[in-house]
GROMACS .gro file of C-alpha atoms in nm:
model
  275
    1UNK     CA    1  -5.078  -0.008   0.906
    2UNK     CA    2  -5.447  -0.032   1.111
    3UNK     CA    3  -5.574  -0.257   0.866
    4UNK     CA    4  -5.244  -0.452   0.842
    5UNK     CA    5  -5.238  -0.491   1.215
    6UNK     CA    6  -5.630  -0.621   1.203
    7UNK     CA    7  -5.559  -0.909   0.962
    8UNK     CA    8  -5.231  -1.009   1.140
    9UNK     CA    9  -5.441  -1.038   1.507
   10UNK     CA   10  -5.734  -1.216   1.304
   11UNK     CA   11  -5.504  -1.471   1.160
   12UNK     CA   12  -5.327  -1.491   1.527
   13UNK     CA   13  -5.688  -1.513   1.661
   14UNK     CA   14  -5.779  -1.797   1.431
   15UNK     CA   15  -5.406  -1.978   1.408
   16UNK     CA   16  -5.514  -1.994   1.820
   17UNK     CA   17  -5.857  -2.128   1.757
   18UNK     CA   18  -5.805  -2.383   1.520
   19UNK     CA   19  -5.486  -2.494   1.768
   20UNK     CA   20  -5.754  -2.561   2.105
   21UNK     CA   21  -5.861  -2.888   2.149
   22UNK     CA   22  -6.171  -2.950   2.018
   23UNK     CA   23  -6.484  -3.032   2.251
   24UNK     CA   24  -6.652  -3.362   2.253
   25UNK     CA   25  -6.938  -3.242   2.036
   26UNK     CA   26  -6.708  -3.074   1.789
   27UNK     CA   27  -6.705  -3.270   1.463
   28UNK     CA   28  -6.391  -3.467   1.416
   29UNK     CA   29  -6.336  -3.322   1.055
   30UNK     CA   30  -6.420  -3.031   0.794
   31UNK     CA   31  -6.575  -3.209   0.519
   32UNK     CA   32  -6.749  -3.054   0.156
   33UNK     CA   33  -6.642  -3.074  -0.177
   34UNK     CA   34  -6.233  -3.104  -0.173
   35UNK     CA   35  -6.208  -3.309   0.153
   36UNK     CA   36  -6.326  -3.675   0.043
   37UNK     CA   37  -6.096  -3.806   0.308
   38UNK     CA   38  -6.228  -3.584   0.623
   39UNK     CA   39  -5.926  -3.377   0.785
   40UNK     CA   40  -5.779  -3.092   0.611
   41UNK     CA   41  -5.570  -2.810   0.683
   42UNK     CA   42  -5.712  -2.476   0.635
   43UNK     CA   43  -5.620  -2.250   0.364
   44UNK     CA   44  -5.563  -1.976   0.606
   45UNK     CA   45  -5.258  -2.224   0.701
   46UNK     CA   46  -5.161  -2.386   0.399
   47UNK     CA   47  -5.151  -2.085   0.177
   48UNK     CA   48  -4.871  -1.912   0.407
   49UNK     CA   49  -4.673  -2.254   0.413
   50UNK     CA   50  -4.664  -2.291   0.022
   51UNK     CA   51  -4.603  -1.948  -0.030
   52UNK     CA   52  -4.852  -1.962  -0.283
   53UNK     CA   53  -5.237  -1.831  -0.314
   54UNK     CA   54  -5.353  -2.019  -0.621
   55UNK     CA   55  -5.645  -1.806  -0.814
   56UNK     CA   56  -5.878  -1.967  -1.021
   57UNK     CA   57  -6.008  -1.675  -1.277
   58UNK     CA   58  -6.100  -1.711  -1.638
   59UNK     CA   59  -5.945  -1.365  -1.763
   60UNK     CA   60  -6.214  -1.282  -1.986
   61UNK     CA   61  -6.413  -1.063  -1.850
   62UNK     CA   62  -6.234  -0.697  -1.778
   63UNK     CA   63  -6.255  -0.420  -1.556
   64UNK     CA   64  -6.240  -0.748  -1.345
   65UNK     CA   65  -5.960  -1.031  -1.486
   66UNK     CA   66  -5.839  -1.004  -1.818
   67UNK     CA   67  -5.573  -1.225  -1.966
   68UNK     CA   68  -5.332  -1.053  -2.220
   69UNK     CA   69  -5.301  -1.336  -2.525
   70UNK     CA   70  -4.997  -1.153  -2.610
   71UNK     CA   71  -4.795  -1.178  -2.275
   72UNK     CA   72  -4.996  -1.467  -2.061
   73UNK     CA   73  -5.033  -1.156  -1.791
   74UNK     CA   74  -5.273  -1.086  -1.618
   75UNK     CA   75  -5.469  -0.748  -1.530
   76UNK     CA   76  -5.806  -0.609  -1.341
   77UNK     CA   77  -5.927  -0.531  -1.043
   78UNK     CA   78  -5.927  -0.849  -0.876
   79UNK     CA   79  -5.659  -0.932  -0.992
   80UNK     CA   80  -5.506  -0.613  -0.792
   81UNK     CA   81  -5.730  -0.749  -0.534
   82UNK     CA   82  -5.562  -1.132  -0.577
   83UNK     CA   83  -5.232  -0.968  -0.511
   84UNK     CA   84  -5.322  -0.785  -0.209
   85UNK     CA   85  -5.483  -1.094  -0.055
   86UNK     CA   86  -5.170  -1.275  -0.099
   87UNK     CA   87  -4.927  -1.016   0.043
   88UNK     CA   88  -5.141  -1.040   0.359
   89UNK     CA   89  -5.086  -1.443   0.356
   90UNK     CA   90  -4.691  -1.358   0.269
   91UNK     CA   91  -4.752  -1.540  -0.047
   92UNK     CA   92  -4.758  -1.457  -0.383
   93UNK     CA   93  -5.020  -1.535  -0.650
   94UNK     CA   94  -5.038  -1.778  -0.904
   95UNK     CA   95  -5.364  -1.789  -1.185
   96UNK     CA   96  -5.499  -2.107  -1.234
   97UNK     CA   97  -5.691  -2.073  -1.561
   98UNK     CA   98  -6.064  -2.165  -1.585
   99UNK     CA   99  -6.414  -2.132  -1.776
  100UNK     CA  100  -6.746  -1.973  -1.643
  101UNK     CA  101  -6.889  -2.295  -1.695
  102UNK     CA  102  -6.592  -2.483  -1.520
  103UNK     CA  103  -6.521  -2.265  -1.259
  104UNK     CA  104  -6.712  -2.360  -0.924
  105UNK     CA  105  -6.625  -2.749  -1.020
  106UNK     CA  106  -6.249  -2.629  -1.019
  107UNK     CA  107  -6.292  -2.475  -0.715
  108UNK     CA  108  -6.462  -2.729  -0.512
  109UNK     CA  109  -6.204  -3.008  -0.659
  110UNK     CA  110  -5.934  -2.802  -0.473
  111UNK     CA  111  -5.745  -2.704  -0.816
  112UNK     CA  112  -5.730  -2.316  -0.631
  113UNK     CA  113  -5.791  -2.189  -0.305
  114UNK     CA  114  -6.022  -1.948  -0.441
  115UNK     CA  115  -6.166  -1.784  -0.718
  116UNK     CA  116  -6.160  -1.442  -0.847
  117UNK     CA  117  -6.240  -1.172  -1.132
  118UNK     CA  118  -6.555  -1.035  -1.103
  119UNK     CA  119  -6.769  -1.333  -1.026
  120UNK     CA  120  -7.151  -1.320  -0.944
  121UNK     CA  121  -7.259  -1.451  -0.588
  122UNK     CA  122  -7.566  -1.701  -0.720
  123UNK     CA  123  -7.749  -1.975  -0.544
  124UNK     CA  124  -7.686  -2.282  -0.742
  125UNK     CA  125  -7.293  -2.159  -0.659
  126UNK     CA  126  -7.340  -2.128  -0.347
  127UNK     CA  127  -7.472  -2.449  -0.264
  128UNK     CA  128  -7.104  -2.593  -0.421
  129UNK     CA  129  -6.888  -2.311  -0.279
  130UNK     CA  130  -6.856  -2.030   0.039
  131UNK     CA  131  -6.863  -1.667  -0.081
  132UNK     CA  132  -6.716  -1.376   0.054
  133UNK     CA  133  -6.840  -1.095   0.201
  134UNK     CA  134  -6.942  -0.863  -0.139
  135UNK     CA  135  -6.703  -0.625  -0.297
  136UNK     CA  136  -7.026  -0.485  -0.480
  137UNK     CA  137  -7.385  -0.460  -0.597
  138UNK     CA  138  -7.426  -0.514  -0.955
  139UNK     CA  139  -7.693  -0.637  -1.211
  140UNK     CA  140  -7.771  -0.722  -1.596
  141UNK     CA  141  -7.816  -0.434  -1.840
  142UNK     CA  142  -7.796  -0.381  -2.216
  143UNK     CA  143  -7.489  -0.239  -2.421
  144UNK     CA  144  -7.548  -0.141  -2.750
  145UNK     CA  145  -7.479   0.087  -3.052
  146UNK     CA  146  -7.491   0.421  -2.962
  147UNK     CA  147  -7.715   0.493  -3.230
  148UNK     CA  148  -7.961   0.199  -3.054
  149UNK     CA  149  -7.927   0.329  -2.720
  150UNK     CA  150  -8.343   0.429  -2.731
  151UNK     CA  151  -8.460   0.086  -2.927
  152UNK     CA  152  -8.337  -0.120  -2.632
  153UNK     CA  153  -8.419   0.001  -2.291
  154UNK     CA  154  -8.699  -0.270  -2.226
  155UNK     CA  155  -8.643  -0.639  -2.270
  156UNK     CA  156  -9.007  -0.637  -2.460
  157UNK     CA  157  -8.782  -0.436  -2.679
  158UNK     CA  158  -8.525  -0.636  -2.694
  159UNK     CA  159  -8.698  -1.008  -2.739
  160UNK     CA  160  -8.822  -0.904  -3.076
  161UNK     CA  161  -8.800  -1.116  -3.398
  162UNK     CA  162  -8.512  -0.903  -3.629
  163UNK     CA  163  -8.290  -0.859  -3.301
  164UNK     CA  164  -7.964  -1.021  -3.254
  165UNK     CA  165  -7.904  -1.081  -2.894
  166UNK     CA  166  -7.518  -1.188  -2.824
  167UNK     CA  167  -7.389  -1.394  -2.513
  168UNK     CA  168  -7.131  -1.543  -2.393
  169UNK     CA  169  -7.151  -1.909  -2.244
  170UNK     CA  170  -7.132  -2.067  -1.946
  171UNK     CA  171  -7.205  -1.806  -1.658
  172UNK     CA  172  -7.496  -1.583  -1.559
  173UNK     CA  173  -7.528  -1.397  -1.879
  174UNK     CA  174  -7.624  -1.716  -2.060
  175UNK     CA  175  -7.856  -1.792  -1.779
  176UNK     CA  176  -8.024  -1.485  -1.805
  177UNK     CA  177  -8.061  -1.439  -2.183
  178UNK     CA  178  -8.151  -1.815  -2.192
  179UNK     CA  179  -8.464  -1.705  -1.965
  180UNK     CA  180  -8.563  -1.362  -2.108
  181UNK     CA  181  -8.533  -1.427  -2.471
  182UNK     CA  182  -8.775  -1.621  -2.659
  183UNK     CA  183  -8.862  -1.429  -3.002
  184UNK     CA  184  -8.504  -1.243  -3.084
  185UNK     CA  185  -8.214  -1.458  -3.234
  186UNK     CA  186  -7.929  -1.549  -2.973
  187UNK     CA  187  -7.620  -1.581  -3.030
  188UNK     CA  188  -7.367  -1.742  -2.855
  189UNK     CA  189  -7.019  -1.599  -2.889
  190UNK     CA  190  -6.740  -1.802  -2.725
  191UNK     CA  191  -6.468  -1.528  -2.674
  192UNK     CA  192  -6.597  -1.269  -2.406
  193UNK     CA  193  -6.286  -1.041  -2.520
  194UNK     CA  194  -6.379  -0.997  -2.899
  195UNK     CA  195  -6.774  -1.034  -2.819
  196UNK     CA  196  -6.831  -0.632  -2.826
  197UNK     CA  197  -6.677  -0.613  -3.160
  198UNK     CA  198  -6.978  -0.835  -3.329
  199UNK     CA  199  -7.169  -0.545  -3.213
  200UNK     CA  200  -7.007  -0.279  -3.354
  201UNK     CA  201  -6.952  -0.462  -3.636
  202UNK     CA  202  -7.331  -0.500  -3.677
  203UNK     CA  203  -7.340  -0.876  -3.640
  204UNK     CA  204  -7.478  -0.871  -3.298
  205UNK     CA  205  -7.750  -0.601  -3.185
  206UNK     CA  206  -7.742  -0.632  -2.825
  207UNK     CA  207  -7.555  -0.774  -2.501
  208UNK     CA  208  -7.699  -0.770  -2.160
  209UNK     CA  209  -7.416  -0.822  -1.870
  210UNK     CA  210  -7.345  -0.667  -1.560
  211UNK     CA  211  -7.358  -0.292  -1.572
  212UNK     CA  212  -6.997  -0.275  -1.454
  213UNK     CA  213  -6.893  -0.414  -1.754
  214UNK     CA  214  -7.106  -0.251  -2.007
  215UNK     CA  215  -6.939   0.068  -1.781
  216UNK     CA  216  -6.607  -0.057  -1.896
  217UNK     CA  217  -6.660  -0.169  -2.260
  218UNK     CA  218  -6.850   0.167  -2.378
  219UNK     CA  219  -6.561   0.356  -2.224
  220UNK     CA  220  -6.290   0.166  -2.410
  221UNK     CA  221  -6.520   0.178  -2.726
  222UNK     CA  222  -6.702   0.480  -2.797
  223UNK     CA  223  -6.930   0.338  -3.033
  224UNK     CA  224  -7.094   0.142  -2.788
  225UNK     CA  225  -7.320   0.281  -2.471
  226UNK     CA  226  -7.458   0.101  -2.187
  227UNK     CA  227  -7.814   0.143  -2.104
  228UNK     CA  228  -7.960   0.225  -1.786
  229UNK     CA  229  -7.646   0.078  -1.574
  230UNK     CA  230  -7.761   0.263  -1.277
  231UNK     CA  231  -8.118   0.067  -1.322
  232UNK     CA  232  -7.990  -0.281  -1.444
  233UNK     CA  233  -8.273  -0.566  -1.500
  234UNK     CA  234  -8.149  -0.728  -1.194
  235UNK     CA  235  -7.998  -0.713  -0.874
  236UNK     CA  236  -7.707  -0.933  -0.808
  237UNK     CA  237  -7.360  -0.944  -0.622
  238UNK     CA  238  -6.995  -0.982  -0.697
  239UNK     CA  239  -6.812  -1.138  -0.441
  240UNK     CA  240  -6.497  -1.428  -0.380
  241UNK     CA  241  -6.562  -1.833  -0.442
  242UNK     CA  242  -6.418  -2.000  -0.172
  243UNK     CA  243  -6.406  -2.357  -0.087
  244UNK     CA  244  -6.644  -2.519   0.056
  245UNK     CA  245  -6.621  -2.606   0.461
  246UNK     CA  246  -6.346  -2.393   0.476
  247UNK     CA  247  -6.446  -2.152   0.783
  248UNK     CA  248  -6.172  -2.042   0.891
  249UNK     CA  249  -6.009  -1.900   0.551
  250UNK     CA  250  -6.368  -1.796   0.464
  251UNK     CA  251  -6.368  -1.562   0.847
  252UNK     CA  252  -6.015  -1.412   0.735
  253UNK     CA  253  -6.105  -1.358   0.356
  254UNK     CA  254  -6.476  -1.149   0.495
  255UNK     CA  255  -6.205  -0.924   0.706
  256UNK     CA  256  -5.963  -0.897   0.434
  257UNK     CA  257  -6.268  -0.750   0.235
  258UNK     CA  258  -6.465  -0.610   0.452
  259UNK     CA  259  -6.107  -0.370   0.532
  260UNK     CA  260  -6.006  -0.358   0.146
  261UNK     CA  261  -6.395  -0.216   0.081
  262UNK     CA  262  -6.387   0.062   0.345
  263UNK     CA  263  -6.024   0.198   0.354
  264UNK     CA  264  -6.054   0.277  -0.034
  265UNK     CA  265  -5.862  -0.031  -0.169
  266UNK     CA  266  -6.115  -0.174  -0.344
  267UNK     CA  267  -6.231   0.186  -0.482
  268UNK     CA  268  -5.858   0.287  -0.611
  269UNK     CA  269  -5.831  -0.051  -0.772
  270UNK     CA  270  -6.152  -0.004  -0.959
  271UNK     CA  271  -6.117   0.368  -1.039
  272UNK     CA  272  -5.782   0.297  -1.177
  273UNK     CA  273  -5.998   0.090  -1.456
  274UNK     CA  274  -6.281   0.289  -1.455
  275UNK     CA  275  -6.121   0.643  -1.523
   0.00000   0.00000   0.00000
């Protein structure tokens, strides 16, 4: 009920703002990506009116947003998450398919209002797109046959000629192989749900991704193990794509998450996937 109450007053508190008449040195219009023609209504405003909270997310990558092929449903974390966001807007979600690669360009060309399932907070995105306050700390880190677990701990291990190094494209796992492997054979693998099954089938060696997913995978399949999640290669940040210019919906979407990450929301979503 508290953290109800908080998001009602903040969207009361911004309804208010966004209602006062704007000072002479107040710029006349939001304008980024989306808003070619100037004025345009905040999501925080629009979203409630359509009844709708469209959700770009390319269901691909569980604990985070996975797409069943057999249903067209959708599952993970944020996409818990996606649903709670909405209820607070009294709207209801709708999934707008998209790529890793296409993802930020859907966003800023206003196809969703924002974009979800468990997406990295990077600098070349951010320069397109607003993100959210973080829902947590992450960072790349292999997964491999158990029975490899010791041969690659190291990425001087790993960027060896005999290796197999898989990827998927379009996102920051491609980006990061792409810069760390130079002598090992990379492969990229277009379907991030069947790309854990080239390495248990011994067609693939290793994968580096975010810990939270190599988490995820070696629980679901026992012959994998991550290595080292709790010392990943990097240090990165998953957090919500929002448009661009769009301060208002950005203000309410930080309190939504900034709430959702310290009254255990977040944390029952994700142990519900991670048990």
């Amino acid at each position: 009920m508290k953290r109800a109450a908080a998001l009602s007053a903040l969207a009361c508190l911004l309804a208010v703002t966004a209602a006062a008449p704007a000072s002479s040195a107040a710029p006349a219009a939001v304008r980024g990506p989306g808003h070619p023609a100037g004025t345009k209504a905040s999501a925080l405003d629009a979203v409630p009116r359509r009844g709708v909270l469209r959700v770009c997310t390319t269901g691909d990558y569980r604990p985070f947003s996975y797409r069943d092929p057999g249903t067209g449903g959708y599952r993970g974390v944020d996409i818990d998450m996606a649903r709670d966001l909405a209820k607070s807007l009294d709207a209801t979600p709708r999934y707008v398919p998209t790529t890793w690669a296409e993802l930020v360009g859907d966003l800023a060309a206003g196809r969703c209002d924002i974009a979800m399932g468990g997406v990295s907070v990077t600098l070349p995105r951010a320069r397109s797109v607003y993100f959210s306050e973080p829902t947590r700390t992450d960072g790349k880190t292999p997964i491999v046959r158990c029975a490899d677990k010791d041969r690659y701990r190291t990425l001087q291990q790993i960027d060896r000629p005999g290796t197999t190094v898989i990827v998927n494209p379009g996102g920051t796992n491609e980006q990061f192989a792409r810069a760390h492997i130079k002598q090992a054979t990379l492969k990229v693998h277009p379907d991030n749900t069947t790309i854990f099954d080239e390495i248990i089938a011994g067609r693939a060696d290793v994968m580096m991704t975010d810990a939270s997913e190599t988490r995820y995978q070696a629980r679901i399949h026992p012959e994998l193990c991550s290595v080292h999640p709790d010392e990943p290669f990097t240090f990165s940040e998953k957090a919500y794509a929002l448009p661009r210019g769009d301060d208002e919906f950005k203000a309410y979407v930080d309190q939504w998450v900034h709430l959702a990450t310290h009254d255990g929301t977040y944390a029952t979503y994700e142990a519900e996937w991670m048990k």
